[in-house]
Coordinates of C-alpha atoms and ligand atoms in Angstrom, one line a residue:
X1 CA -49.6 45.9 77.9
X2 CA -50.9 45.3 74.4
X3 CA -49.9 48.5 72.8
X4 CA -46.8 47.0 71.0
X5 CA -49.0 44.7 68.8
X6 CA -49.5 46.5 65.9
X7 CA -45.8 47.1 65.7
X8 CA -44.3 45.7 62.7
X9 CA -41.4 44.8 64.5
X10 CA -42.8 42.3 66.2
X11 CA -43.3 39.9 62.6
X12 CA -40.2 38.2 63.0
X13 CA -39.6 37.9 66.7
X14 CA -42.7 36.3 66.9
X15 CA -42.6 33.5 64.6
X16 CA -39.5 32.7 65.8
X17 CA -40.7 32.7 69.0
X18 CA -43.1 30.3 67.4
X19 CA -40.9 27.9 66.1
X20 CA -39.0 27.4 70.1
X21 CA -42.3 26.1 71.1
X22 CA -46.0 25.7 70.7
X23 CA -48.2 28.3 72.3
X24 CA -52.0 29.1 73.1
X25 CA -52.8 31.9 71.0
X26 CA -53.5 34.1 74.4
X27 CA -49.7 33.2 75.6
X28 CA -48.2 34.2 71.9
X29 CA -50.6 37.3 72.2
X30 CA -48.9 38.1 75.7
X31 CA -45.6 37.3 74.2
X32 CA -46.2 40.2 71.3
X33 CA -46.0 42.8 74.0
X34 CA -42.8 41.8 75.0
X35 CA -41.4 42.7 71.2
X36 CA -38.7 44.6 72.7
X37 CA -36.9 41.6 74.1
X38 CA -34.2 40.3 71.3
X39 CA -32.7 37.6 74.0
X40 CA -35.5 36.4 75.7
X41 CA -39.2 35.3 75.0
X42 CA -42.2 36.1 77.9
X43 CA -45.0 34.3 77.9
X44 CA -47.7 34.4 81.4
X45 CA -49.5 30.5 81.7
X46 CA -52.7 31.1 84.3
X47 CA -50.7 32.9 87.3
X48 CA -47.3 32.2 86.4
X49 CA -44.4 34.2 84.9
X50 CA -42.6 32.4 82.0
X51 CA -39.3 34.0 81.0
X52 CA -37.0 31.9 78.4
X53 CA -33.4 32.7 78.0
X54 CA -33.4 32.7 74.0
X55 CA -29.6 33.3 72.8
X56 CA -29.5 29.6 71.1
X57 CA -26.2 30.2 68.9
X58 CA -24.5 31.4 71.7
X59 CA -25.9 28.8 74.0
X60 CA -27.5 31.4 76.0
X61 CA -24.2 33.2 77.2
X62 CA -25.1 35.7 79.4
X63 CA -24.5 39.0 77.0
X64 CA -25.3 42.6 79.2
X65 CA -28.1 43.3 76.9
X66 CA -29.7 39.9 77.8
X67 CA -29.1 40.3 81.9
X68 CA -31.2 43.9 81.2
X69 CA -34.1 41.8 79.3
X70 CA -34.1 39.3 82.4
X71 CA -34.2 42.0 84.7
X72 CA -36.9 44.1 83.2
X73 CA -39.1 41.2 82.5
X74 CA -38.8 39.8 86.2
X75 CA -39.6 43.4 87.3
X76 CA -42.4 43.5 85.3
X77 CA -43.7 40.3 86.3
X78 CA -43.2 41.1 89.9
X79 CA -45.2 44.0 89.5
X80 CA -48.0 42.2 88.1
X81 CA -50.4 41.6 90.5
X82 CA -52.0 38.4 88.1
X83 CA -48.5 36.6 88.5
X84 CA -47.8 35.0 91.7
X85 CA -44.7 33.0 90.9
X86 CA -42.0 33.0 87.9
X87 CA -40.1 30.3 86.3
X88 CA -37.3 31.0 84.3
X89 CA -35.6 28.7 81.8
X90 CA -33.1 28.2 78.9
X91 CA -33.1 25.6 75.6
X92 CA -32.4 21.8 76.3
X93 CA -29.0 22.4 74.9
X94 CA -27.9 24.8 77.2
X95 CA -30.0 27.1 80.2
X96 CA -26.9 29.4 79.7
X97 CA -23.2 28.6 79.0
X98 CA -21.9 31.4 81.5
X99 CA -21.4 35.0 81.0
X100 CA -20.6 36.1 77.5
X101 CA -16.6 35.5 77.2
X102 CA -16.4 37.0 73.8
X103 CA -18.1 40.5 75.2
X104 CA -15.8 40.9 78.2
X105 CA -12.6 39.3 77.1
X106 CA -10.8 42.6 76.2
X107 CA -12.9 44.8 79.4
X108 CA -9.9 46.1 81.8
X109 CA -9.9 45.8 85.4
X110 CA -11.1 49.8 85.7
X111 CA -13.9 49.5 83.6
X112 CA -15.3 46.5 85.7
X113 CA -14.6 48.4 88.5
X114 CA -16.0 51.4 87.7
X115 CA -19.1 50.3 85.8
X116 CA -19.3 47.4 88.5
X117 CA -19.0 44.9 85.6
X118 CA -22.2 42.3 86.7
X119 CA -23.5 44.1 89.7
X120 CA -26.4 44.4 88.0
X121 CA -27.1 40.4 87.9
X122 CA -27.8 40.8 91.6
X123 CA -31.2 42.5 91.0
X124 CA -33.0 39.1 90.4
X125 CA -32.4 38.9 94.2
X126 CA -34.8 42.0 94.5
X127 CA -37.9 39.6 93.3
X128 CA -40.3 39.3 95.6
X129 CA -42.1 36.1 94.2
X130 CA -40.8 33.0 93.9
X131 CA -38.8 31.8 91.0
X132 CA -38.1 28.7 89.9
X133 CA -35.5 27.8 87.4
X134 CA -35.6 24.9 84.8
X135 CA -32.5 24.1 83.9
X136 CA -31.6 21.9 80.7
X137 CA -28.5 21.3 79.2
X138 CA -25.5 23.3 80.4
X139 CA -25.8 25.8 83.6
X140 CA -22.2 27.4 83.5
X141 CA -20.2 29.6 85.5
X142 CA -22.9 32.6 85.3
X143 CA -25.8 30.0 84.1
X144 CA -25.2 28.0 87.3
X145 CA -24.9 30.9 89.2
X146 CA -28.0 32.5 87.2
X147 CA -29.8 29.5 88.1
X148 CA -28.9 29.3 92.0
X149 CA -30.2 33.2 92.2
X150 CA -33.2 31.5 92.0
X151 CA -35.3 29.9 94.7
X152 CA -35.6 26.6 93.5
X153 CA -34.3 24.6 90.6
X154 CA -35.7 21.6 88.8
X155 CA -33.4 19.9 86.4
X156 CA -33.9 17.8 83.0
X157 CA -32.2 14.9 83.4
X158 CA -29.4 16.1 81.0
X159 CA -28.8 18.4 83.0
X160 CA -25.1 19.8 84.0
X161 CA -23.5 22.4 86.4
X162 CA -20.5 23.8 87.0
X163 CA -18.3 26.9 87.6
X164 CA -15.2 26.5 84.8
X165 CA -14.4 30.6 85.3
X166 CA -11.2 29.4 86.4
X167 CA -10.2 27.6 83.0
X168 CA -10.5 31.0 81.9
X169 CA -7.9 32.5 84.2
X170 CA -10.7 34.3 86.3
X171 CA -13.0 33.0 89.0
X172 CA -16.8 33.0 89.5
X173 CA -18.5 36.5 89.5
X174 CA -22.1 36.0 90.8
X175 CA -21.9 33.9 93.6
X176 CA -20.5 30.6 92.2
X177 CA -18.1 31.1 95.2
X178 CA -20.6 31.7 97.8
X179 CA -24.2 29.7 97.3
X180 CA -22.5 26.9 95.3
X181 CA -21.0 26.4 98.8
X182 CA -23.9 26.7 100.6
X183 CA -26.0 24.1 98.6
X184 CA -23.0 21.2 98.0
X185 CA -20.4 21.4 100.6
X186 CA -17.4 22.9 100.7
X187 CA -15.0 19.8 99.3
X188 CA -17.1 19.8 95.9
X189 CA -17.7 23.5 95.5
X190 CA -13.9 23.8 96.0
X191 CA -13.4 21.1 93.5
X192 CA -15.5 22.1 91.2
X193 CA -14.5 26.1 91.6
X194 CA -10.6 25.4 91.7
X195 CA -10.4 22.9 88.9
X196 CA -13.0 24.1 86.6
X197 CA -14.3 20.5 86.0
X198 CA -15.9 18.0 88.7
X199 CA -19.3 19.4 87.0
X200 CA -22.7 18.1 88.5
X201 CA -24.6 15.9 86.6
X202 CA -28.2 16.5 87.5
X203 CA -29.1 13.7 89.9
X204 CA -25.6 14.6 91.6
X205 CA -27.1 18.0 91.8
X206 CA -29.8 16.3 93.1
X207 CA -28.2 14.5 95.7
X208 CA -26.3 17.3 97.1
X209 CA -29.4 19.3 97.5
X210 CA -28.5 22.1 94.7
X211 CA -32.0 21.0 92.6
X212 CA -35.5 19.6 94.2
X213 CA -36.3 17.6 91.3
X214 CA -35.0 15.6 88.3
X215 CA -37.8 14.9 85.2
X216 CA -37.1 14.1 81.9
X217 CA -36.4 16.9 79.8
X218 CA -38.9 17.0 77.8
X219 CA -41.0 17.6 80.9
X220 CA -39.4 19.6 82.4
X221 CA -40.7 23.2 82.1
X222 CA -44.5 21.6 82.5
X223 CA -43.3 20.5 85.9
X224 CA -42.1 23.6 86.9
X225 CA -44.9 25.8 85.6
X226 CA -47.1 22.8 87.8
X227 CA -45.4 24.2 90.9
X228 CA -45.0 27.6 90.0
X229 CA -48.6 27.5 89.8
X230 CA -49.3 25.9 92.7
X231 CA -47.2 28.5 94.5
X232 CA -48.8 30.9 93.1
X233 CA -52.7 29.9 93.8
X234 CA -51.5 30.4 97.5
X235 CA -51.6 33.8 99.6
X236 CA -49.3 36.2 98.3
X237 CA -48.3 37.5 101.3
X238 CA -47.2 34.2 103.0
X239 CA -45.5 33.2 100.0
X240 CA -43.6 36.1 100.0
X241 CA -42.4 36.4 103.5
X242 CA -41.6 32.4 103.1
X243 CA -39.5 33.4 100.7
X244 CA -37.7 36.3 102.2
X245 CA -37.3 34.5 105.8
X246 CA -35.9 31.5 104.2
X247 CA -33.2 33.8 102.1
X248 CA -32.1 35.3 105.4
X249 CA -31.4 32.3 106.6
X250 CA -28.1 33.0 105.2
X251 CA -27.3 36.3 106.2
X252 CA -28.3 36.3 109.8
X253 CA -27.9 34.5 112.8
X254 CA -30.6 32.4 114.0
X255 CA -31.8 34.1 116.5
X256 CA -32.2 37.0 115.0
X257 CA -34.2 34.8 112.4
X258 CA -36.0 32.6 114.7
X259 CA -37.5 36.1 115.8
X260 CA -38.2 37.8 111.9
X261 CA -40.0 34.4 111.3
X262 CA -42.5 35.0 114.5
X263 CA -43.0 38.3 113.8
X264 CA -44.1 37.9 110.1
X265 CA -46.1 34.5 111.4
X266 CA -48.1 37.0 114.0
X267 CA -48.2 40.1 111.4
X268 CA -49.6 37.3 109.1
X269 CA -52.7 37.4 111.6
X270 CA -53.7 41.1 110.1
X271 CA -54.5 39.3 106.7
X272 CA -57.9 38.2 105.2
X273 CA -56.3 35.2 103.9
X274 CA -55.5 34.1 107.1
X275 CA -58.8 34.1 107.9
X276 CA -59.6 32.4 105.4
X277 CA -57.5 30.0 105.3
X278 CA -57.7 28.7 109.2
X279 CA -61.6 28.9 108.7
X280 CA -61.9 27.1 105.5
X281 CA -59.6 24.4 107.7
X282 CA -62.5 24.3 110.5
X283 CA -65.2 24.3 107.4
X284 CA -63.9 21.6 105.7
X285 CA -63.3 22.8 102.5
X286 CA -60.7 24.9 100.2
X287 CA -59.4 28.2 101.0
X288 CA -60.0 30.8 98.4
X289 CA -56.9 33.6 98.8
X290 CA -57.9 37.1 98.0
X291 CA -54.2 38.8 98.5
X292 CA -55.9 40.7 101.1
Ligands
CAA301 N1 -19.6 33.1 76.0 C1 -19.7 33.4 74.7 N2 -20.0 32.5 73.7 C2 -20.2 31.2 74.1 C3 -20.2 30.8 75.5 C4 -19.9 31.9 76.4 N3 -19.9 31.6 77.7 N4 -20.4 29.5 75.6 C5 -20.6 29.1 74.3 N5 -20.5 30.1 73.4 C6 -20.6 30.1 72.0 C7 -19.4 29.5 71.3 O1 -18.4 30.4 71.2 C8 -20.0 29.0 70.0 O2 -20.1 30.1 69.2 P1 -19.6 30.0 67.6 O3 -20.6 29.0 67.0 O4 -19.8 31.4 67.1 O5 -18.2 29.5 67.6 C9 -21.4 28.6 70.4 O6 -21.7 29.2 71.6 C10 -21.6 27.1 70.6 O7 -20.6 26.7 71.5 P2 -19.6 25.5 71.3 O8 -19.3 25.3 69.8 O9 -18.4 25.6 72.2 O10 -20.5 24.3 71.7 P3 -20.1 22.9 72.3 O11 -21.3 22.0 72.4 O12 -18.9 22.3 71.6 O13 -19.6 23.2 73.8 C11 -19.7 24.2 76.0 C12 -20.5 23.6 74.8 C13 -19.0 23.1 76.7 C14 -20.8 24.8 76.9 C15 -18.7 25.3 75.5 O14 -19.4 26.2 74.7 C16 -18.1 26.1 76.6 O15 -17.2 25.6 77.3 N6 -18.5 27.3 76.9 C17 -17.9 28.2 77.8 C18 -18.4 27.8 79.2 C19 -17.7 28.8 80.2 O16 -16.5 28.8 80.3 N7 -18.5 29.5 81.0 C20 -18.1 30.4 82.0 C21 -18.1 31.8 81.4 S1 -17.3 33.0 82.5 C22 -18.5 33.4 83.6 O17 -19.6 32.9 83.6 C23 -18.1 34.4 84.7 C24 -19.1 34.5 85.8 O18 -18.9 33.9 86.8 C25 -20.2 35.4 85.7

Protein backbone atom coordinates (compact mmCIF):
# COMPACT_ATOMS: atom_id res chain seq x y z
CA UNK A 1 0.00 0.00 0.00
CA UNK A 2 3.01 2.18 0.75
CA UNK A 3 4.99 1.47 -2.28
CA UNK A 4 4.04 4.80 -4.11
CA UNK A 5 5.83 7.01 -1.39
CA UNK A 6 8.96 7.46 -2.66
CA UNK A 7 7.40 8.57 -5.88
CA UNK A 8 8.23 12.07 -6.78
CA UNK A 9 4.98 12.49 -8.09
CA UNK A 10 3.42 12.53 -5.18
CA UNK A 11 5.21 16.31 -3.98
CA UNK A 12 2.59 18.30 -5.23
CA UNK A 13 -0.55 16.30 -4.86
CA UNK A 14 0.22 16.08 -1.36
CA UNK A 15 0.66 19.48 -0.19
CA UNK A 16 -2.17 20.34 -1.88
CA UNK A 17 -3.90 17.84 -0.35
CA UNK A 18 -2.53 19.51 2.70
CA UNK A 19 -3.78 22.81 2.26
CA UNK A 20 -7.91 21.18 1.86
CA UNK A 21 -7.49 20.15 5.31
CA UNK A 22 -5.38 19.35 8.40
CA UNK A 23 -4.25 15.75 8.71
CA UNK A 24 -2.52 13.31 11.32
CA UNK A 25 0.73 12.55 9.81
CA UNK A 26 -0.53 8.60 9.62
CA UNK A 27 -3.77 9.82 7.51
CA UNK A 28 -1.45 12.21 5.02
CA UNK A 29 1.00 8.97 5.02
CA UNK A 30 -2.13 6.79 3.86
CA UNK A 31 -3.13 9.57 1.51
CA UNK A 32 0.56 9.33 -0.25
CA UNK A 33 -0.45 5.93 -1.52
CA UNK A 34 -3.26 7.12 -3.17
CA UNK A 35 -0.81 9.47 -5.52
CA UNK A 36 -2.59 8.31 -8.51
CA UNK A 37 -5.78 9.96 -7.76
CA UNK A 38 -5.71 13.71 -9.62
CA UNK A 39 -9.65 14.25 -8.54
CA UNK A 40 -9.96 12.89 -5.33
CA UNK A 41 -7.98 12.73 -1.98
CA UNK A 42 -8.19 9.23 0.38
CA UNK A 43 -7.47 9.34 3.63
CA UNK A 44 -8.50 5.97 6.30
CA UNK A 45 -9.51 7.74 10.15
CA UNK A 46 -9.44 4.42 12.65
CA UNK A 47 -11.90 2.03 10.69
CA UNK A 48 -13.41 4.28 8.27
CA UNK A 49 -12.94 5.01 4.57
CA UNK A 50 -12.56 8.75 3.80
CA UNK A 51 -12.91 9.58 0.03
CA UNK A 52 -13.07 13.56 -0.83
CA UNK A 53 -14.36 14.57 -4.16
CA UNK A 54 -11.43 17.24 -5.02
CA UNK A 55 -12.27 19.01 -8.51
CA UNK A 56 -12.66 22.61 -6.58
CA UNK A 57 -12.59 24.85 -9.86
CA UNK A 58 -15.02 22.85 -11.40
CA UNK A 59 -17.13 22.56 -8.31
CA UNK A 60 -16.52 18.97 -8.36
CA UNK A 61 -18.44 18.21 -11.70
CA UNK A 62 -18.42 14.75 -12.13
CA UNK A 63 -15.62 14.37 -15.15
CA UNK A 64 -15.25 10.32 -16.26
CA UNK A 65 -11.69 10.30 -15.00
CA UNK A 66 -13.06 11.37 -11.56
CA UNK A 67 -16.19 8.63 -11.40
CA UNK A 68 -13.04 5.99 -12.20
CA UNK A 69 -10.93 7.50 -9.06
CA UNK A 70 -14.37 7.18 -6.93
CA UNK A 71 -14.77 3.81 -8.10
CA UNK A 72 -11.36 2.43 -7.60
CA UNK A 73 -10.95 3.97 -4.21
CA UNK A 74 -14.38 2.60 -2.88
CA UNK A 75 -13.24 -0.83 -4.35
CA UNK A 76 -10.25 -0.61 -2.60
CA UNK A 77 -11.74 0.36 0.51
CA UNK A 78 -14.29 -2.38 0.30
CA UNK A 79 -11.65 -4.71 0.05
CA UNK A 80 -9.91 -3.63 3.01
CA UNK A 81 -10.67 -5.66 5.64
CA UNK A 82 -9.45 -2.70 8.43
CA UNK A 83 -12.35 -0.44 6.93
CA UNK A 84 -15.77 -1.26 7.94
CA UNK A 85 -17.66 1.82 6.67
CA UNK A 86 -16.97 4.73 4.04
CA UNK A 87 -17.89 8.26 3.92
CA UNK A 88 -17.67 10.14 0.96
CA UNK A 89 -17.71 13.90 0.68
CA UNK A 90 -17.07 17.11 -1.48
CA UNK A 91 -15.82 20.96 -0.56
CA UNK A 92 -18.32 23.32 1.42
CA UNK A 93 -18.83 25.08 -1.76
CA UNK A 94 -20.12 22.35 -3.69
CA UNK A 95 -20.19 18.09 -2.93
CA UNK A 96 -20.46 18.02 -6.85
CA UNK A 97 -22.20 20.45 -9.26
CA UNK A 98 -23.60 17.43 -11.56
CA UNK A 99 -21.83 15.54 -14.25
CA UNK A 100 -19.23 17.45 -16.19
CA UNK A 101 -21.43 19.50 -18.94
CA UNK A 102 -18.40 20.83 -20.63
CA UNK A 103 -17.03 16.99 -21.27
CA UNK A 104 -20.29 15.57 -22.72
CA UNK A 105 -21.77 18.54 -24.36
CA UNK A 106 -20.67 17.61 -27.90
CA UNK A 107 -20.95 13.31 -27.11
CA UNK A 108 -23.69 11.98 -29.72
CA UNK A 109 -26.51 9.83 -28.90
CA UNK A 110 -24.38 6.56 -30.36
CA UNK A 111 -21.45 7.09 -28.38
CA UNK A 112 -23.60 7.19 -25.11
CA UNK A 113 -25.14 4.31 -26.27
CA UNK A 114 -22.54 2.37 -27.24
CA UNK A 115 -20.03 3.18 -24.51
CA UNK A 116 -23.09 3.21 -22.07
CA UNK A 117 -22.27 6.92 -21.31
CA UNK A 118 -22.49 6.69 -17.03
CA UNK A 119 -23.19 3.04 -16.58
CA UNK A 120 -20.28 2.95 -14.96
CA UNK A 121 -21.58 5.42 -11.94
CA UNK A 122 -23.72 2.43 -10.91
CA UNK A 123 -20.74 0.45 -9.46
CA UNK A 124 -20.79 2.40 -6.15
CA UNK A 125 -24.06 0.26 -5.72
CA UNK A 126 -21.63 -2.83 -5.73
CA UNK A 127 -20.15 -1.63 -2.15
CA UNK A 128 -20.74 -3.87 0.33
CA UNK A 129 -20.14 -1.44 3.42
CA UNK A 130 -21.95 1.23 4.18
CA UNK A 131 -21.43 4.69 2.93
CA UNK A 132 -22.30 7.68 4.07
CA UNK A 133 -22.21 10.91 2.18
CA UNK A 134 -21.52 14.45 3.57
CA UNK A 135 -22.85 16.73 1.56
CA UNK A 136 -21.94 20.59 1.62
CA UNK A 137 -22.73 23.16 -0.72
CA UNK A 138 -24.31 22.18 -3.96
CA UNK A 139 -25.41 18.30 -4.75
CA UNK A 140 -26.56 18.68 -8.46
CA UNK A 141 -28.12 16.64 -10.97
CA UNK A 142 -25.23 13.81 -10.79
CA UNK A 143 -23.96 15.22 -7.23
CA UNK A 144 -27.48 14.62 -5.85
CA UNK A 145 -27.82 11.55 -7.55
CA UNK A 146 -23.97 10.70 -6.50
CA UNK A 147 -25.02 11.38 -3.07
CA UNK A 148 -28.43 9.30 -2.97
CA UNK A 149 -26.19 6.16 -4.30
CA UNK A 150 -25.19 6.30 -1.06
CA UNK A 151 -26.78 4.79 2.06
CA UNK A 152 -27.15 7.62 4.09
CA UNK A 153 -26.64 11.34 3.83
CA UNK A 154 -25.86 14.02 6.43
CA UNK A 155 -25.99 17.48 5.24
CA UNK A 156 -24.20 20.91 6.24
CA UNK A 157 -26.56 23.24 6.88
CA UNK A 158 -25.78 25.07 3.52
CA UNK A 159 -26.64 22.43 1.98
CA UNK A 160 -28.71 22.24 -1.48
CA UNK A 161 -30.18 19.53 -3.82
CA UNK A 162 -31.59 19.33 -6.88
CA UNK A 163 -31.82 17.75 -10.36
CA UNK A 164 -31.56 20.99 -13.00
CA UNK A 165 -30.60 18.24 -16.13
CA UNK A 166 -33.62 19.47 -17.58
CA UNK A 167 -32.45 23.24 -17.88
CA UNK A 168 -30.02 21.62 -19.96
CA UNK A 169 -32.39 20.07 -22.41
CA UNK A 170 -31.66 16.51 -20.98
CA UNK A 171 -33.08 14.76 -17.93
CA UNK A 172 -31.37 13.00 -14.99
CA UNK A 173 -28.96 10.06 -15.81
CA UNK A 174 -28.22 8.22 -12.47
CA UNK A 175 -31.27 7.82 -10.79
CA UNK A 176 -32.43 11.41 -10.13
CA UNK A 177 -35.75 10.04 -11.70
CA UNK A 178 -35.95 7.01 -9.66
CA UNK A 179 -34.56 7.35 -5.74
CA UNK A 180 -35.33 11.13 -5.72
CA UNK A 181 -38.86 9.67 -5.91
CA UNK A 182 -38.47 7.25 -3.58
CA UNK A 183 -37.00 9.48 -0.71
CA UNK A 184 -39.44 12.88 -1.27
CA UNK A 185 -42.58 12.06 -2.92
CA UNK A 186 -43.60 12.04 -6.12
CA UNK A 187 -45.19 15.94 -6.34
CA UNK A 188 -41.63 17.39 -5.32
CA UNK A 189 -39.40 15.04 -7.30
CA UNK A 190 -41.66 15.87 -10.24
CA UNK A 191 -41.22 19.49 -9.48
CA UNK A 192 -37.99 19.57 -8.90
CA UNK A 193 -37.15 17.06 -12.05
CA UNK A 194 -39.56 18.83 -14.58
CA UNK A 195 -38.71 22.45 -13.75
CA UNK A 196 -35.09 22.18 -12.87
CA UNK A 197 -35.54 24.44 -9.76
CA UNK A 198 -37.76 23.78 -6.53
CA UNK A 199 -34.16 22.64 -5.16
CA UNK A 200 -33.95 21.29 -1.48
CA UNK A 201 -32.55 23.32 1.06
CA UNK A 202 -31.02 20.99 3.55
CA UNK A 203 -33.53 20.92 6.39
CA UNK A 204 -36.20 20.48 3.55
CA UNK A 205 -34.13 17.55 2.65
CA UNK A 206 -34.39 16.79 5.95
CA UNK A 207 -37.94 16.91 6.33
CA UNK A 208 -38.69 14.82 3.46
CA UNK A 209 -36.48 12.10 4.69
CA UNK A 210 -33.69 12.42 1.73
CA UNK A 211 -30.85 13.25 4.63
CA UNK A 212 -30.75 11.86 8.49
CA UNK A 213 -29.09 14.74 9.81
CA UNK A 214 -28.39 18.54 9.50
CA UNK A 215 -24.98 19.92 11.48
CA UNK A 216 -23.25 22.91 10.78
CA UNK A 217 -20.93 22.76 8.16
CA UNK A 218 -18.07 22.99 9.64
CA UNK A 219 -18.98 19.86 11.46
CA UNK A 220 -20.08 18.14 9.32
CA UNK A 221 -17.59 15.50 8.03
CA UNK A 222 -16.61 14.83 11.92
CA UNK A 223 -20.18 13.81 12.40
CA UNK A 224 -20.17 11.58 9.66
CA UNK A 225 -16.76 9.93 10.29
CA UNK A 226 -18.56 9.62 14.22
CA UNK A 227 -21.15 7.30 12.63
CA UNK A 228 -19.24 5.81 10.07
CA UNK A 229 -17.21 4.62 12.81
CA UNK A 230 -19.62 3.55 14.91
CA UNK A 231 -20.90 1.46 12.06
CA UNK A 232 -18.00 0.24 11.50
CA UNK A 233 -16.96 -1.04 15.20
CA UNK A 234 -20.02 -3.36 14.65
CA UNK A 235 -20.05 -6.97 13.12
CA UNK A 236 -19.24 -6.88 9.55
CA UNK A 237 -21.44 -9.34 8.55
CA UNK A 238 -24.71 -7.90 10.12
CA UNK A 239 -23.79 -4.67 8.88
CA UNK A 240 -23.58 -5.88 5.61
CA UNK A 241 -26.64 -7.83 5.16
CA UNK A 242 -28.49 -4.68 6.95
CA UNK A 243 -27.42 -2.99 4.25
CA UNK A 244 -28.18 -5.21 1.38
CA UNK A 245 -31.83 -6.21 2.83
CA UNK A 246 -32.70 -2.66 3.37
CA UNK A 247 -31.64 -1.83 -0.51
CA UNK A 248 -33.94 -4.63 -1.64
CA UNK A 249 -36.46 -3.13 -0.16
CA UNK A 250 -36.94 -1.42 -3.34
CA UNK A 251 -36.60 -3.95 -5.78
CA UNK A 252 -38.73 -6.73 -4.39
CA UNK A 253 -41.88 -7.36 -2.96
CA UNK A 254 -42.28 -7.82 0.58
CA UNK A 255 -42.79 -10.95 0.92
CA UNK A 256 -40.21 -12.03 -0.87
CA UNK A 257 -38.17 -9.57 1.58
CA UNK A 258 -39.88 -10.33 4.74
CA UNK A 259 -38.34 -13.92 3.95
CA UNK A 260 -34.39 -12.77 2.66
CA UNK A 261 -34.48 -10.79 6.02
CA UNK A 262 -35.25 -14.24 8.19
CA UNK A 263 -33.00 -16.07 6.42
CA UNK A 264 -29.91 -13.82 6.77
CA UNK A 265 -31.26 -13.16 10.68
CA UNK A 266 -31.03 -17.25 11.10
CA UNK A 267 -27.71 -17.63 8.83
CA UNK A 268 -26.57 -14.83 11.21
CA UNK A 269 -26.63 -17.66 13.96
CA UNK A 270 -23.45 -19.49 12.14
CA UNK A 271 -21.33 -16.41 13.27
CA UNK A 272 -18.89 -15.93 16.21
CA UNK A 273 -20.10 -12.49 16.65
CA UNK A 274 -23.36 -13.50 17.28
CA UNK A 275 -22.19 -15.33 19.95
CA UNK A 276 -20.70 -12.85 21.14
CA UNK A 277 -22.80 -10.42 21.00
CA UNK A 278 -26.08 -12.24 22.71
CA UNK A 279 -23.58 -13.45 25.49
CA UNK A 280 -21.79 -10.31 26.18
CA UNK A 281 -25.82 -9.07 26.48
CA UNK A 282 -26.40 -11.88 29.30
CA UNK A 283 -22.64 -10.90 30.81
CA UNK A 284 -23.28 -7.51 31.15
CA UNK A 285 -20.76 -6.06 29.34
CA UNK A 286 -19.58 -4.91 25.69
CA UNK A 287 -19.37 -7.14 22.73
CA UNK A 288 -15.99 -7.35 21.15
CA UNK A 289 -16.73 -8.29 17.08
CA UNK A 290 -14.15 -10.44 15.59
CA UNK A 291 -15.74 -10.55 11.85
CA UNK A 292 -15.92 -14.13 12.43
N1 LIG B 1 -19.94 20.75 -15.37
C1 LIG B 1 -18.83 21.39 -15.75
N2 LIG B 1 -18.38 22.51 -15.16
C2 LIG B 1 -19.11 23.01 -14.13
C3 LIG B 1 -20.28 22.38 -13.66
C4 LIG B 1 -20.69 21.20 -14.33
N3 LIG B 1 -21.77 20.49 -13.95
N4 LIG B 1 -20.78 23.10 -12.65
C5 LIG B 1 -19.95 24.13 -12.47
N5 LIG B 1 -18.93 24.08 -13.35
C6 LIG B 1 -17.80 25.00 -13.50
C7 LIG B 1 -18.24 26.29 -14.16
O1 LIG B 1 -18.30 26.16 -15.56
C8 LIG B 1 -17.15 27.24 -13.68
O2 LIG B 1 -16.00 27.02 -14.46
P1 LIG B 1 -15.15 28.27 -15.05
O3 LIG B 1 -14.64 28.99 -13.81
O4 LIG B 1 -14.08 27.63 -15.85
O5 LIG B 1 -16.12 29.10 -15.83
C9 LIG B 1 -16.86 26.75 -12.28
O6 LIG B 1 -17.35 25.41 -12.22
C10 LIG B 1 -17.58 27.54 -11.21
O7 LIG B 1 -18.96 27.55 -11.54
P2 LIG B 1 -19.84 28.89 -11.58
O8 LIG B 1 -19.00 30.05 -11.97
O9 LIG B 1 -21.04 28.61 -12.40
O10 LIG B 1 -20.19 29.03 -10.02
P3 LIG B 1 -21.47 29.72 -9.39
O11 LIG B 1 -21.21 29.76 -7.92
O12 LIG B 1 -21.78 30.99 -10.07
O13 LIG B 1 -22.70 28.71 -9.69
C11 LIG B 1 -23.77 26.54 -9.81
C12 LIG B 1 -22.71 27.46 -9.10
C13 LIG B 1 -25.17 27.10 -9.53
C14 LIG B 1 -23.63 25.17 -9.22
C15 LIG B 1 -23.48 26.55 -11.33
O14 LIG B 1 -22.13 26.25 -11.55
C16 LIG B 1 -24.30 25.53 -12.10
O15 LIG B 1 -25.46 25.76 -12.37
N6 LIG B 1 -23.68 24.40 -12.49
C17 LIG B 1 -24.32 23.39 -13.31
C18 LIG B 1 -25.30 22.56 -12.49
C19 LIG B 1 -25.97 21.53 -13.37
O16 LIG B 1 -26.65 21.86 -14.33
N7 LIG B 1 -25.79 20.24 -13.04
C20 LIG B 1 -26.33 19.15 -13.80
C21 LIG B 1 -25.32 18.61 -14.77
S1 LIG B 1 -25.98 17.41 -15.88
C22 LIG B 1 -26.03 15.95 -14.98
O17 LIG B 1 -25.60 15.92 -13.84
C23 LIG B 1 -26.59 14.76 -15.66
C24 LIG B 1 -26.85 13.60 -14.79
O18 LIG B 1 -27.94 13.39 -14.32
C25 LIG B 1 -25.80 12.64 -14.46
Amino acid sequence: MFRNLISPSITKPLSAQKSVRSFSSASVLRQAAATNYQHILTETRGKVGLVTLNRPKALNALCNDLFVEVNEAMKNFDEDDNIGAIVLTGSEKAFAAGADIKEMKDNTFVDTYKKDFLGHWAKISDVKKPIIAAVNGYALGGGCELAMSCDIIYAGEKAVFGQPEINLGVIPGAGGTQRLVKAVGKSRAMEMVLSGGANLTADEAQSLGLVSKVVPADQLIDEAIKTAGKIASKSQASVQMGKELINKSFEVPLSAGLRWERAYFQALFGTADQKEGMNAFAEKRKPTFTNN
